[in-house]
Each structure stands twice: as C-alpha cells, then as structure tokens.
Coordinates of C-alpha atoms and ligand atoms in Angstrom, one line a residue:
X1 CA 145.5 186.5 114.6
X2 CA 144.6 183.1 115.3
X3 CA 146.8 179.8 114.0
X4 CA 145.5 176.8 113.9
X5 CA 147.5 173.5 113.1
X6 CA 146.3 170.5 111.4
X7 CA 146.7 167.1 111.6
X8 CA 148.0 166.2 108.0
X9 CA 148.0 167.9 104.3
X10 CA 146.4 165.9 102.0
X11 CA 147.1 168.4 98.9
X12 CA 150.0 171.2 99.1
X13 CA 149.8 174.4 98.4
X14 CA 148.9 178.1 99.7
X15 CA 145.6 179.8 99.5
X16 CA 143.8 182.8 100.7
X17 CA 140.6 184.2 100.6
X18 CA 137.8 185.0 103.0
X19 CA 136.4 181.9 105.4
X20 CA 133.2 180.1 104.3
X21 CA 131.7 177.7 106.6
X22 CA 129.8 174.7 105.1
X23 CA 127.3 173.6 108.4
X24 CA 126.4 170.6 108.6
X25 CA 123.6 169.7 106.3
X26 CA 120.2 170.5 108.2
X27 CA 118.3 167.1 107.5
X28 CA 115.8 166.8 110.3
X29 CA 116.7 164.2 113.0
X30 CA 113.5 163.4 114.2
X31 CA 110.3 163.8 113.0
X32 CA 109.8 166.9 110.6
X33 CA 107.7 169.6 113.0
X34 CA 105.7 169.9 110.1
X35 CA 103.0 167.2 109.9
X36 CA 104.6 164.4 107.4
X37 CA 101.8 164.9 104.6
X38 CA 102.5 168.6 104.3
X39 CA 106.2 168.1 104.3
X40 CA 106.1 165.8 101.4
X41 CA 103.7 167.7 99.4
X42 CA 106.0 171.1 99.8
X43 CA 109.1 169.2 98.8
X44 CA 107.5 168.0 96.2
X45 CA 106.2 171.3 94.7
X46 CA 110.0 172.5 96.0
X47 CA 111.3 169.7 93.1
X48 CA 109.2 170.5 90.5
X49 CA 110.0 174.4 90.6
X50 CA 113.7 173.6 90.5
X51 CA 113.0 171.0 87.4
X52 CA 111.1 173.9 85.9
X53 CA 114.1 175.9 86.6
X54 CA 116.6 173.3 85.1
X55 CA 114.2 172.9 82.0
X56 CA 114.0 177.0 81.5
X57 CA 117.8 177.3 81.2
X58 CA 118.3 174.1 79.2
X59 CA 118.9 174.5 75.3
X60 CA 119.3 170.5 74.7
X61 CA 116.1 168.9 73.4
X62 CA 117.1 165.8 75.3
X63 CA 118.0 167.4 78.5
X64 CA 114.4 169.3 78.2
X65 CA 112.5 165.8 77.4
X66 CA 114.0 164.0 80.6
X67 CA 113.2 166.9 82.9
X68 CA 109.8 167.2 81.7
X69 CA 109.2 163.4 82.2
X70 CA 110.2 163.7 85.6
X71 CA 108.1 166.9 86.0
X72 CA 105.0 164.9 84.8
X73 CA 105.8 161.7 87.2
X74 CA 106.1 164.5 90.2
X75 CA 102.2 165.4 89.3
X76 CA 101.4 161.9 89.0
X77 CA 99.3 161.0 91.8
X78 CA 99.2 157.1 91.3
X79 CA 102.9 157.1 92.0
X80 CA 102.7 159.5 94.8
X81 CA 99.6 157.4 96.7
X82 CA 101.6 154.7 98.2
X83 CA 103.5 157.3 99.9
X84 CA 100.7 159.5 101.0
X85 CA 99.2 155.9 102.5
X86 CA 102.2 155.5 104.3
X87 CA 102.3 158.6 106.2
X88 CA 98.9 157.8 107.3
X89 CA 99.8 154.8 108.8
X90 CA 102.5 156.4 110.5
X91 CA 105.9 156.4 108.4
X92 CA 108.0 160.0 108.2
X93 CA 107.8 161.8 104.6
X94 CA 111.3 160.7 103.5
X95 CA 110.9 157.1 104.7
X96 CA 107.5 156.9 103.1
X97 CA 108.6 158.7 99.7
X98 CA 112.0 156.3 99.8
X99 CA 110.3 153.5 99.4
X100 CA 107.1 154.1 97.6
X101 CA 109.8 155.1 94.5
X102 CA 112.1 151.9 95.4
X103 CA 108.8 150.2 94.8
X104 CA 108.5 151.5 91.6
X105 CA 111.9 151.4 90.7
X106 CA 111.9 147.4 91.2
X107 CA 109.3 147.0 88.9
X108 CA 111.1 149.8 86.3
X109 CA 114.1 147.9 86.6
X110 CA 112.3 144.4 86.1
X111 CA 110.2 145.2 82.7
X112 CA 110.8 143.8 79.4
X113 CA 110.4 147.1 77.7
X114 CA 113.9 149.1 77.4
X115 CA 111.7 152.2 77.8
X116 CA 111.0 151.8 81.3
X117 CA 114.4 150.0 82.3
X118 CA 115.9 153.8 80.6
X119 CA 113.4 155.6 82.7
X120 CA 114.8 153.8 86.3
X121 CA 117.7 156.6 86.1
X122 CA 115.1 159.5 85.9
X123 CA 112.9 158.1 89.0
X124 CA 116.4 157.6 90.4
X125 CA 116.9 161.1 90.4
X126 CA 113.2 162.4 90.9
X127 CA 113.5 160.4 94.6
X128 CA 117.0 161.9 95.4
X129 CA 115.8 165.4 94.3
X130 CA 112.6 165.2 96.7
X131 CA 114.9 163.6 99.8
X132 CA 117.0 166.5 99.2
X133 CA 114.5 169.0 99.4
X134 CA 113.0 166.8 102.5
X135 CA 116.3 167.7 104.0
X136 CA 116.1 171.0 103.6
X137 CA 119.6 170.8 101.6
X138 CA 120.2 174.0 99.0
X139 CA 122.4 174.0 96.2
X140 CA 126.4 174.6 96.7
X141 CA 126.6 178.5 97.3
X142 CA 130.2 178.3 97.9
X143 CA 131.6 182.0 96.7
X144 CA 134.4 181.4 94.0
X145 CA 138.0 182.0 95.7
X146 CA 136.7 180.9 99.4
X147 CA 138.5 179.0 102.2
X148 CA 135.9 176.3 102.9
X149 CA 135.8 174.9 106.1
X150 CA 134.0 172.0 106.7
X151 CA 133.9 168.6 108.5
X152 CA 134.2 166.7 105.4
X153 CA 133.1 168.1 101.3
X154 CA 131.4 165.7 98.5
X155 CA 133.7 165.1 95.5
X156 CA 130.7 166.9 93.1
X157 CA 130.7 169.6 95.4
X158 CA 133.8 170.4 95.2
X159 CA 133.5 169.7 91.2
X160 CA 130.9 172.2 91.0
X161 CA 132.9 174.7 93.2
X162 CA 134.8 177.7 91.3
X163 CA 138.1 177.9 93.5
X164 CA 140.5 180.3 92.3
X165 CA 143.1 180.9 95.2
X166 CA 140.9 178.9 97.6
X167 CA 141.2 175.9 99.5
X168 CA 139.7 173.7 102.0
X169 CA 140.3 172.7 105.5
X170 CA 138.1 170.0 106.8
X171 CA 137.9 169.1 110.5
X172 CA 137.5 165.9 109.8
X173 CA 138.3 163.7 106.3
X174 CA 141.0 161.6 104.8
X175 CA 143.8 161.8 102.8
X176 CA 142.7 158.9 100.3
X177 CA 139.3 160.3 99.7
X178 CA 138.1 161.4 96.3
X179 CA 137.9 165.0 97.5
X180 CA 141.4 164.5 98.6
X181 CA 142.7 163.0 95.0
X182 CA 140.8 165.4 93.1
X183 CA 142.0 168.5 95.4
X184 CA 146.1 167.4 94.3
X185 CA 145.0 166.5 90.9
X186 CA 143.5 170.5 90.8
X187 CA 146.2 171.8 93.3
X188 CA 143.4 172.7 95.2
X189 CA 145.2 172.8 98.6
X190 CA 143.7 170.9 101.5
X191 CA 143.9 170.4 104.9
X192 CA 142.2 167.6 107.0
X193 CA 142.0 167.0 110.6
X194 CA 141.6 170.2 112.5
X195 CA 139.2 168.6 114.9
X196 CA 136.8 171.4 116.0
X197 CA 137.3 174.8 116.0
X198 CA 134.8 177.9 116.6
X199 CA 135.1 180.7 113.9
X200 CA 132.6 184.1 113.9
X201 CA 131.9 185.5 110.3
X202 CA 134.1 185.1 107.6
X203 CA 137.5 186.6 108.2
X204 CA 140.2 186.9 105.9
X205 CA 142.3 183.4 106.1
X206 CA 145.7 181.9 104.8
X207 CA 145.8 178.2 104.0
X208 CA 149.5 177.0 104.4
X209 CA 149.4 173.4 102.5
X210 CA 153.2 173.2 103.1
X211 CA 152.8 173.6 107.3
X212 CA 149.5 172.4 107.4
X213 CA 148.2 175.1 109.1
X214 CA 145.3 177.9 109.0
X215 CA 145.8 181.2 110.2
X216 CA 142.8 183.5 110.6
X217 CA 142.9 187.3 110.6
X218 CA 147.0 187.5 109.5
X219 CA 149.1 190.2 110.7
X220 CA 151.2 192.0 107.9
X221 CA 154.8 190.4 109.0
X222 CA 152.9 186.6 108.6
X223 CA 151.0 187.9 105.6
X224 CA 154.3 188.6 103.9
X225 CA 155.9 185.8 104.9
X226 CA 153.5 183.9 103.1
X227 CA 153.4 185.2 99.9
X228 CA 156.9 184.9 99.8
X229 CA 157.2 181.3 100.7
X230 CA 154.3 181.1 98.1
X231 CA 156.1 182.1 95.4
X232 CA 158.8 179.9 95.5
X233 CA 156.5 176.6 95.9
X234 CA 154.9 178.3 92.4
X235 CA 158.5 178.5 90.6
X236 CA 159.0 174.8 91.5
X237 CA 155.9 173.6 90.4
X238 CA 156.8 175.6 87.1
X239 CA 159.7 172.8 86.8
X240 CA 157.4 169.8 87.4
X241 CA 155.6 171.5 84.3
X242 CA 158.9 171.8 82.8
X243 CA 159.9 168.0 82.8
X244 CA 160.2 165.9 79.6
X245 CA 160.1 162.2 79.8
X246 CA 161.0 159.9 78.8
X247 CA 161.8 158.4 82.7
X248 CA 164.4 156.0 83.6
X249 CA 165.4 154.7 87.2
X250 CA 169.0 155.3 88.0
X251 CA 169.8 151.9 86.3
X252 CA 168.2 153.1 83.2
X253 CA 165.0 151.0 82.8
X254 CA 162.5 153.1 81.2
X255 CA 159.2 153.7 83.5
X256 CA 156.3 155.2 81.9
X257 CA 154.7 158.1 83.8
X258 CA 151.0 158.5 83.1
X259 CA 148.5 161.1 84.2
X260 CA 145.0 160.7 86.1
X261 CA 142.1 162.7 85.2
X262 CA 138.7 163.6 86.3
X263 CA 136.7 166.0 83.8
X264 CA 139.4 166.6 81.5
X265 CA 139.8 170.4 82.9
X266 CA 143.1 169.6 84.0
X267 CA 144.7 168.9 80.6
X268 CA 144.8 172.6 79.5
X269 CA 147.5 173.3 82.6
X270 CA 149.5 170.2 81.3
X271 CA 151.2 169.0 77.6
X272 CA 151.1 165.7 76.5
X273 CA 155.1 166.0 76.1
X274 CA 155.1 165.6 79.7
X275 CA 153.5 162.4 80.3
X276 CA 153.4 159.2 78.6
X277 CA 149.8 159.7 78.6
X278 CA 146.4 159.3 80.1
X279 CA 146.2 156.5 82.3
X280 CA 142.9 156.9 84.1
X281 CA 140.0 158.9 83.4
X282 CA 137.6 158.9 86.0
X283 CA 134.9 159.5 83.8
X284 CA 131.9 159.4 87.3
X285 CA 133.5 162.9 87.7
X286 CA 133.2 163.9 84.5
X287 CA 129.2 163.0 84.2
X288 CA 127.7 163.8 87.2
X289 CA 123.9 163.5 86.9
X290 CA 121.5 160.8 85.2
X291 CA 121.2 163.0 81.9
X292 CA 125.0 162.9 81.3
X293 CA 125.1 159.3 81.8
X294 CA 122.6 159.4 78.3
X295 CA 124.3 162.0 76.5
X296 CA 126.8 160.6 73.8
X297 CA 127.2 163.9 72.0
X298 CA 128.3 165.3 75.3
X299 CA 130.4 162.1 76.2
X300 CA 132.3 162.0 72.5
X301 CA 133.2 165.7 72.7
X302 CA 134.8 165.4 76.4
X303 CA 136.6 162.1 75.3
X304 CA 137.5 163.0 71.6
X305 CA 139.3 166.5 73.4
X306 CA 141.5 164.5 75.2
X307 CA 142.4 162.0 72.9
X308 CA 143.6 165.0 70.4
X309 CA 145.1 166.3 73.9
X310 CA 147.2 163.2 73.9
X311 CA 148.2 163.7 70.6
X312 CA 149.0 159.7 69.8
X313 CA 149.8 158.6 73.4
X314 CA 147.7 156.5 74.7
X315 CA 144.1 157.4 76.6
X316 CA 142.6 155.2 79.4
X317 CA 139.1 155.8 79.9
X318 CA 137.7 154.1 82.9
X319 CA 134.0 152.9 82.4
X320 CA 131.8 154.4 85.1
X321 CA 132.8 154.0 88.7
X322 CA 129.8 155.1 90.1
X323 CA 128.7 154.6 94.2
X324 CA 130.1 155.2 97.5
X325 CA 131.7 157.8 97.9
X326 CA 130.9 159.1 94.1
X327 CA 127.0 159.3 94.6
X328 CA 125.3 160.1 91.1
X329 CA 121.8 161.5 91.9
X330 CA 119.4 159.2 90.2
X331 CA 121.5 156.7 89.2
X332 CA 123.6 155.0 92.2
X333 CA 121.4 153.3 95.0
X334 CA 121.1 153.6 98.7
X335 CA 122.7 150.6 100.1
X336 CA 123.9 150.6 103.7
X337 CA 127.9 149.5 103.2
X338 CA 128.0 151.2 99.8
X339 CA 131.9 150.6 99.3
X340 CA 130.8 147.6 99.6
X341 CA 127.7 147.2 97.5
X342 CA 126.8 148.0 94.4
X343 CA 129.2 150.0 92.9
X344 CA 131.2 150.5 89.6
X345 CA 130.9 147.5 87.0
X346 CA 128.0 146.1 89.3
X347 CA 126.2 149.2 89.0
X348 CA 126.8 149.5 85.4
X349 CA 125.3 146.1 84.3
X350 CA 122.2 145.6 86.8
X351 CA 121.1 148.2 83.9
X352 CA 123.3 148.9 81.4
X353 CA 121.7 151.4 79.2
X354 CA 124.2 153.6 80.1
X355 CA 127.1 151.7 80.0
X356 CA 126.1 150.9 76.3
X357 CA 125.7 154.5 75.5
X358 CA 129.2 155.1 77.5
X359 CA 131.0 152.3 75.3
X360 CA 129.7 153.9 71.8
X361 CA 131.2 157.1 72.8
X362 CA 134.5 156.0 74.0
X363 CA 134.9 153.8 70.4
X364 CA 133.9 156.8 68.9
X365 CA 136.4 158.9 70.5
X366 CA 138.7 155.8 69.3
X367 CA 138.5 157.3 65.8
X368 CA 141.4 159.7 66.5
X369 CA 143.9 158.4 68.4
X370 CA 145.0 155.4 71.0
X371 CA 142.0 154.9 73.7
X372 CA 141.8 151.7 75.9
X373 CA 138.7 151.1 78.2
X374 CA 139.2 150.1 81.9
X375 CA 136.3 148.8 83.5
X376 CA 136.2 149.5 87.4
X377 CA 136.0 146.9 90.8
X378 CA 135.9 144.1 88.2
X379 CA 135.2 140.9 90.9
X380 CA 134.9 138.1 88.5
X381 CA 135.6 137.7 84.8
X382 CA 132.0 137.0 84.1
X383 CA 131.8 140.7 84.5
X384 CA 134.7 141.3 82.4
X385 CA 133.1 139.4 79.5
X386 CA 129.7 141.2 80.2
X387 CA 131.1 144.3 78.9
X388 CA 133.3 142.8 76.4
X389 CA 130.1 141.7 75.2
X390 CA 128.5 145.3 75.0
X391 CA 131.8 146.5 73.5
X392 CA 131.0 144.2 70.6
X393 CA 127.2 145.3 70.6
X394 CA 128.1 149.1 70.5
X395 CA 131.0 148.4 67.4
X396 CA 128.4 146.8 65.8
X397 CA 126.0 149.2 66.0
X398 CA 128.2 152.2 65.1
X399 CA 129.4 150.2 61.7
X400 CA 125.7 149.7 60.8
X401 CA 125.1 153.1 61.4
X402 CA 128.5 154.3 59.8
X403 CA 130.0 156.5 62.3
X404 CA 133.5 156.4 62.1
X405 CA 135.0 154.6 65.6
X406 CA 137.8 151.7 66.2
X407 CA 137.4 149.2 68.9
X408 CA 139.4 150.0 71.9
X409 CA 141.3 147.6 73.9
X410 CA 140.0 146.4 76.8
X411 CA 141.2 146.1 80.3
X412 CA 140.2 146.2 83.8
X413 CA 141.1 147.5 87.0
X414 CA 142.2 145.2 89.8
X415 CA 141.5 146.4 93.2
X416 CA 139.3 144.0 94.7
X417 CA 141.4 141.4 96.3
X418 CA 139.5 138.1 94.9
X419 CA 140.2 139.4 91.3
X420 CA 144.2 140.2 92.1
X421 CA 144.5 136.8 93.5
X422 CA 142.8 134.9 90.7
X423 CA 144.4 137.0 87.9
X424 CA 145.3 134.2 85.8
X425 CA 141.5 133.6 85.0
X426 CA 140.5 137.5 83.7
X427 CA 141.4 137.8 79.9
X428 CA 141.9 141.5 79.9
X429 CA 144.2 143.2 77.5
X430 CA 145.7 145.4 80.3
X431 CA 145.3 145.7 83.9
X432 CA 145.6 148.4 86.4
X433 CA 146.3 148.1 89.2
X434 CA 143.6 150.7 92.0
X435 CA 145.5 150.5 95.2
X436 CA 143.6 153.0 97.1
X437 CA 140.4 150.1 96.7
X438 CA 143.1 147.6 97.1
X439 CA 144.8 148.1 100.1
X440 CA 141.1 149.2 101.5
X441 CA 139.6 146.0 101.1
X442 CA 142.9 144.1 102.0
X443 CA 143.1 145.8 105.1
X444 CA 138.9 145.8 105.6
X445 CA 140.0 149.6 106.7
X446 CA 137.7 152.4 105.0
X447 CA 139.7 154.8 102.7
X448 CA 137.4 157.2 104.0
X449 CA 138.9 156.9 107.4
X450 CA 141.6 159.0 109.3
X451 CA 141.4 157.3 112.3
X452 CA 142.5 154.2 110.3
X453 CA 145.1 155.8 108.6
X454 CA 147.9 153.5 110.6
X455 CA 146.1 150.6 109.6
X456 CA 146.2 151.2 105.6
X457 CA 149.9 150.5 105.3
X458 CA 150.3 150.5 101.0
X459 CA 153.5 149.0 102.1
X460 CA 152.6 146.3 103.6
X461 CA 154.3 143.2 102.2
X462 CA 151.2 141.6 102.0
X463 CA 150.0 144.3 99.7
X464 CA 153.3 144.5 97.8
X465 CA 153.3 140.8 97.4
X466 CA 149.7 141.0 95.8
X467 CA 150.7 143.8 93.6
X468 CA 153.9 141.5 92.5
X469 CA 152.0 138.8 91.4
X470 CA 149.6 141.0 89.2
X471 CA 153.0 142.1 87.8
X472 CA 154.1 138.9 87.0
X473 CA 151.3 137.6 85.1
X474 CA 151.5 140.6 83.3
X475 CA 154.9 140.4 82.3
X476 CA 153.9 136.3 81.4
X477 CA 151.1 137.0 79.4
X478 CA 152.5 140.5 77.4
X479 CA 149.7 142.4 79.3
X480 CA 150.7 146.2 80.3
X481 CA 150.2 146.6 84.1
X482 CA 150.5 150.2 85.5
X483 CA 149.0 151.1 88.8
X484 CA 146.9 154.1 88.9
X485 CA 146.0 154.1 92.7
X486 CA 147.5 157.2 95.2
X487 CA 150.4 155.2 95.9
X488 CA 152.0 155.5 92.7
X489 CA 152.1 159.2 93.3
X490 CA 153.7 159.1 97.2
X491 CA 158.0 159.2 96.7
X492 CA 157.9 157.4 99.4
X493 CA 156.3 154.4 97.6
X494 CA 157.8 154.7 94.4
X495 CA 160.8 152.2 95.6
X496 CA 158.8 149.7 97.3
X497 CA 156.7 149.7 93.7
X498 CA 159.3 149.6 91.1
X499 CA 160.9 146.6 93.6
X500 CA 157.4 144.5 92.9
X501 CA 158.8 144.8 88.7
X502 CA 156.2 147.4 88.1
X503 CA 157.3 150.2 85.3
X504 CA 154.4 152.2 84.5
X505 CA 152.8 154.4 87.3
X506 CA 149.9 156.9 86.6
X507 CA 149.3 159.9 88.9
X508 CA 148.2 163.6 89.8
X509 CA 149.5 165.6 86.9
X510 CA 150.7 167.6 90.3
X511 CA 152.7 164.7 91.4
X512 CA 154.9 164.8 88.6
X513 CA 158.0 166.2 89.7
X514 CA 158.4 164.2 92.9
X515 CA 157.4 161.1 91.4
X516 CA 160.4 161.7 89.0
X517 CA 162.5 161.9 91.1
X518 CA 161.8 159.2 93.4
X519 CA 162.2 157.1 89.8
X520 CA 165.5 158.6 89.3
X521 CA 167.1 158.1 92.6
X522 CA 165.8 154.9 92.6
X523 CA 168.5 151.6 91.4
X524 CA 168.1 148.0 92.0
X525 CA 171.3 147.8 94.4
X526 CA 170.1 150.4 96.5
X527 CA 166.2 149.2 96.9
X528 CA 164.9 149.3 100.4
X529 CA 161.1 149.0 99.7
X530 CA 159.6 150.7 103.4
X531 CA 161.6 153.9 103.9
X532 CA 162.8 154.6 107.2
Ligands
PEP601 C1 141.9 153.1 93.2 O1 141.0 152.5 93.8 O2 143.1 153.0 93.5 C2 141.6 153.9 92.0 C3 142.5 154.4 91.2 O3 140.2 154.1 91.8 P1 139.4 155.2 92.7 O4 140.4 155.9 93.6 O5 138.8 156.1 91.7 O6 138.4 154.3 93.4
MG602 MG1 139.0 152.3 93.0

C-alpha cells in the first residue's frame, strides 16, 4: 500500500476506482522523423477518416452538411498548396499547415459575403483537427469510473469524461481552474499538486478529497476506513440538498443564493426550491465544438430545459466565453497570452454569426420563464452596446418570423479591472461580478497558477474595495449585482463579501450548505472581513 499526500483539494469528496494515467500528450518536439510532406499528407487522410466517421454517425442534416464541407476543403488541393510549398522551403508540417489555413482564414474572416465569414468556424476546426492528428493526439479513452492521474486535464475532457465514482489527482494544476470549478460543481473530487510520482499499471486506488490524499493498492483495515468516513460526507451533503431558502444573515437581511452551471446536467441532482435560481450558465461548456455554436434547435432545447428547471426564478445565461483556458476547436484562435487575447465578448463579435444565432435562442428560451443575458470580459461599453445591438437584431427577426420569444434583460459580467473601475459608464441592467478573472487580472497572477496561489489573495482590500464600488453603483442605479466568481462559494470569504454590501452570491450547487452557513453566522457587529 502506498499513500501519497497532496498539496491542496480543490473539490471534496471520496472516490475509487482503478488508476488511469493520462501521459503527456505525444506532440513531436522536434522535427517529425517522418519527412514533413508525408506527415502532413497522412494527418490529413487521418482527418478526413475521422470526419467520415463523425458524418456516418450523425442523423442532423446540418451537422452532416458542415462535416462534408470540411471533408471537401480537406481534398482541396488549392488550399493545401501553400502548405505543401512551405515544407519545401523548409517549414515543419504543423507550422506550414498553421499558417497556410490562418492565411485563408484572414481572408474568410475579411469577405463581404456572410457565407464565407460562417465558414471561418469550419476551417477553424478543419486546422485544429489536422494539428491534432500532427500531434499524434487520440480521442479521450478515459474508462468510465477511473482515477485519472495526470499533470493537469482540459475542462472538455473532463466534460466528455463518464466519471461515476472517479476522480482526479493532477500533479500539477490549480484550484481556480475551470477543471477545478467544474469538478466541485459535479462533485467530482480532485486533488492537485502531487508533484511527481512513479505508478506501474493501473492498481486499485482510493481518492480521499477530505485528507487530500491517494492511496494506492489499500489494505482492508484503510479500505474500511474509508467507506465509512465516506458515508457520512454522503449524509451531509444529503442536507446541503435538503436546505430551503430563503437566506438571511444573522441580522436578517435577505441574501439571494444562486447556482452556477455548465451543461445543465447538474440540475437533475438539484430543485429549484433550493436556490434562488440560476445565476450563471457557462454556456462554452455547454457547446463545445463549431457545429454547436450554429445549432439553435440544440441551443433552445438546453436553455428552454432549464428555464422550466427554474420554474419562475430567474435564469442567467452567459453569452459565450470562449478562449484560454476554454479552447473551442475551430472557433477560438491561437494567440500566445490567450487570457489575455481574444477571448469571450471579443471573440464573439470579430465574427458574430454565432453570437447572433446564440442570442435568438436564449430570447427564445425567454418565452417560458425569467432569462437575463450576461455577456462575458465586457472591457468597454462599446462592446456592451455591440450586443445590445444584436439582441435587438435577433428580437426582430424572431417577430417577423413569429416564433414565440421575450427580450431578455441584459447585463454583463465585470471582471476586467478597467470595466469595474469605470462602472458608472456601462448601461447594463445587471452586473456580475467574475472574481476568479478579477482578482487574476488585478493581481497580473494567472488563475491557472499554483505557484501563485499566495499572490491571488480574493481578500485583498484592494480587491474588496473594487468589488464595493461595483456594489455601490448598483445599489445607486437599482441594478442587481451578484458575484458569480469562486469566491462567493469559499466560507471563508463570504464575510469579507457581505461586508463590501453585496447580497446575492451564485455558486457550485455543491457549495450550498457551507455557503449557508457562512451567511447565517454572519452579522454586521461581528464582521471581520480576512479570517484569521
Ligand atoms: C469569473 O471569472 O469569476 C467567472 C465567473 O467566470 P469564469 O470563471 O468562467 O471565467
Ligand atoms: Mg471569467
């Protein structure tokens, strides 16, 4: 039996299951051993056959239509030729494919006609499939139920990963990462930070997400142990389910507890009795390739289930958030500082096809119930506007074509500094407040880090005072603020928070029961906003 400790838990919990070891993707460092020309031309017969693949199992007419355009541009040897040329005078395959297809792209992404601007998402993906395949990178064979140990996991892998009693350790990661966020949100327990350790096979493991530790090949004594400690931890998350709100802090001012959600799969573990709603959808985890980004059918049906979820309480959908660490083969770009490039709302309009086609669902989904739109990393209110200005183009169009809709309101996120410091100037109908971008950008300390983890202090006065002032105007102008960020789920926060004014937090539905009672224990005499 082997234990091994460590460094922090960024979700709880207890899981077991055999070990399976993600390696380090097997992209070639140097030159490929094959000659360049070769390489490219079996990657891309490698992309074609899985398109083919894709097309045979797809019964949406749409879905067949894009993958057989991109099947067609893969035989088209006019767009391929630049490439080719390049490797001849000396480039590898992937950096001669890269940019013969950014080439194109430009120039899809420049034209007057919509029909090629649409078609930029579909080279988009055509160019990530053949890297990929460059790479030598499968598909996620991760077997349903497994321990995954890795140095760090992609939030879409782990979306496209059937866990069961799993869990993850990574040797490596953070605890404000996506992966990390959507783990708690899918009580997918995880540990990060093991450094290095050597493992042969795939032995039977126990994940202990309350001691942060993994113990390989248990005995039957530490076995035992842990499926009794196990099922205690699932009685009291049976009382987080439990809890009604409303919420009041000990002085008995009412504090709205929202929920965050990814794909909407955590709602049928959850009622709406035991939330005040939705108050962030991350919908760039709900579509996860360039056809989902085009597909309204699919878009209404995922956002009309969760407004009848909801059941009258409000539902925040958050306009696509695509980039960084949320990668959308096809769509997002390949920038070198991608957190700070072009990402969310900046992403959305350099070609907003899709953020049209997103907006039309969500007022369509507005038909039954209360639905707000947030739009992400919202810099300056020109971009605000921008999409208020689509809203109005999508209501438009679904009145003339008489589908039944309602205009949602429309607010934004604030998590890039400049926009929290020059709130007074954004004429949204709600903000939220994203502190993991926030304090990120405040401190210039990635969220991705774990090295940096002492430097991105959410407490930090200078972040509370920030966060304050956002409140304020809020309170001025009769705008709801709520703050949707990890902090608003860590007790430990919660004072320092409600001290800044603020009274609506959304958060992991797993959160839930510690948050509450942070709320409750917490009064205005007694405030101390850093905890010892
Ligand atoms: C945030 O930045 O706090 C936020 C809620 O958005 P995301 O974590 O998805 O970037
Ligand atoms: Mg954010």
């Amino acid at each position: 039996m082997t234990r091994l400790a460590a460094e922090a838990v960024a979700a709880p919990g207890y899981a077991s299951g055999s070990l399976w070891i993600v390696s380090e993707h097997t992209a070639p460092s140097g030159p490929d051993s094959r000659p360049a020309r070769e390489a490219l031309d079996d990657a891309l017969l490698r992309a074609s056959r899985e398109i083919a693949q894709l097309q045979s199992r797809s019964d949406d007419s749409d879905a067949a239509e894009i993958l057989e355009f991109q099947i067609a541009m893969l035989e088209d040897e006019t767009l391929i030729e630049p490439a080719w040329q390049a490797i001849a005078h000396g480039s590898t395959a992937s950096d001669a494919w890269r940019e013969a297809i950014d080439a194109q792209l430009a120039q899809y992404l420049d034209a007057d006609d919509p029909y090629f601007r649409a078609r930029s998402a579909d080279l988009r993906d055509m160019k990530e499939r053949v890297l990929r395949c460059l790479s030598g990178q499968g598909a996620n064979a991760i077997p349903p139920g497994s321990i995954v140990l890795a140095r760090d996991l992609a939030p879409s892998t782990f979306l496209e990963t059937d866990w069961q009693e799993g869990g993850i350790v990574l040797l490596e990661g953070s605890s404000r990462s996506h992966l990390a966020m959507l783990a708690r949100a899918r009580k997918v327990p995880l540990l990060i930070g093991l450094g290095s350790v050597a493992v042969d096979g795939t032995p039977f493991a126990l994940l202990d997400g309350e001691r942060g530790e993994l113990v390989l090949n248990p005995d039957g004594s530490t076995r035992a142990e842990f499926a009794a400690r196990r099922v205690h931890a699932d009685q009291r998350s049976a009382q987080a389910d439990a809890a009604p709100t409303p919420l009041q802090t000990g002085d008995g001012e009412a504090v709205k507890l929202l929920i965050n959600v990814a794909d909407g799969g955590e709602l049928a573990h959850i009622s709406a009795r035991q939330c005040d709603g939705i108050g962030l959808v991350r919908t760039e985890l709900l579509l996860r390739s360039a056809a989902d980004l085009v597909d309204e059918a699919r878009q209404v049906d995922a956002y009309s289930a969760m407004v009848r979820w909801a059941d009258g309480k409000p539902v925040t959908i958050r306009t696509l958030d695509a980039g960084a660490d949320k990668p959308i083969p096809g769509y997002t770009l390949d920038e070198g500082n991608p957190f700070l490039g072009t990402r969310g709302v900046r992403l959305s309009l350099a070609a907003p096809g899709p953020l049209l086609i997103q907006l039309r669902a969500i007022a369509r989904a507005a038909a039954l119930g209360t639905v707000r739109v947030m739009v992400p990393m919202v810099t300056v209110p020109a971009e605000l506007e921008a999409v208020r200005t689509l809203l109005d183009q999508a209501i438009d169009e679904l009145t003339r074509a008489a589908l039944p809709h309602a205009r949602p309101q429309l607010g934004m996120m604030v998590e890039v500094p400049l926009a929290a410091l020059s709130i007074e100037s954004f004429d949204a109908d709600f903000f939220s407040i994203g502190s993991n971008d926030l304090v990120q950008y405040l401190t210039a300390a990635s969220r991705e880090s774990g090295r940096l983890a002492n430097l991105q202090d959410p407490l930090h006065p200078a972040v509370l005072r920030v966060i304050s002032e956002v409140v304020a105007h809020g309170a001025k102008r009769g705008a709801d603020v709520s703050l949707c960020g990890d902090m608003a789920a860590d007790p430990r926060c919660v004072p320092g928070l409600l001290g800044t004014g603020l009274r609506a937090l959304s958060v992991a539905p797993a959160a839930r029961l510690a948050v509450r009672e942070a709320v409750s224990a917490y009064s205005r005499t007694s405030v101390k906003a850093r905890p010892n």
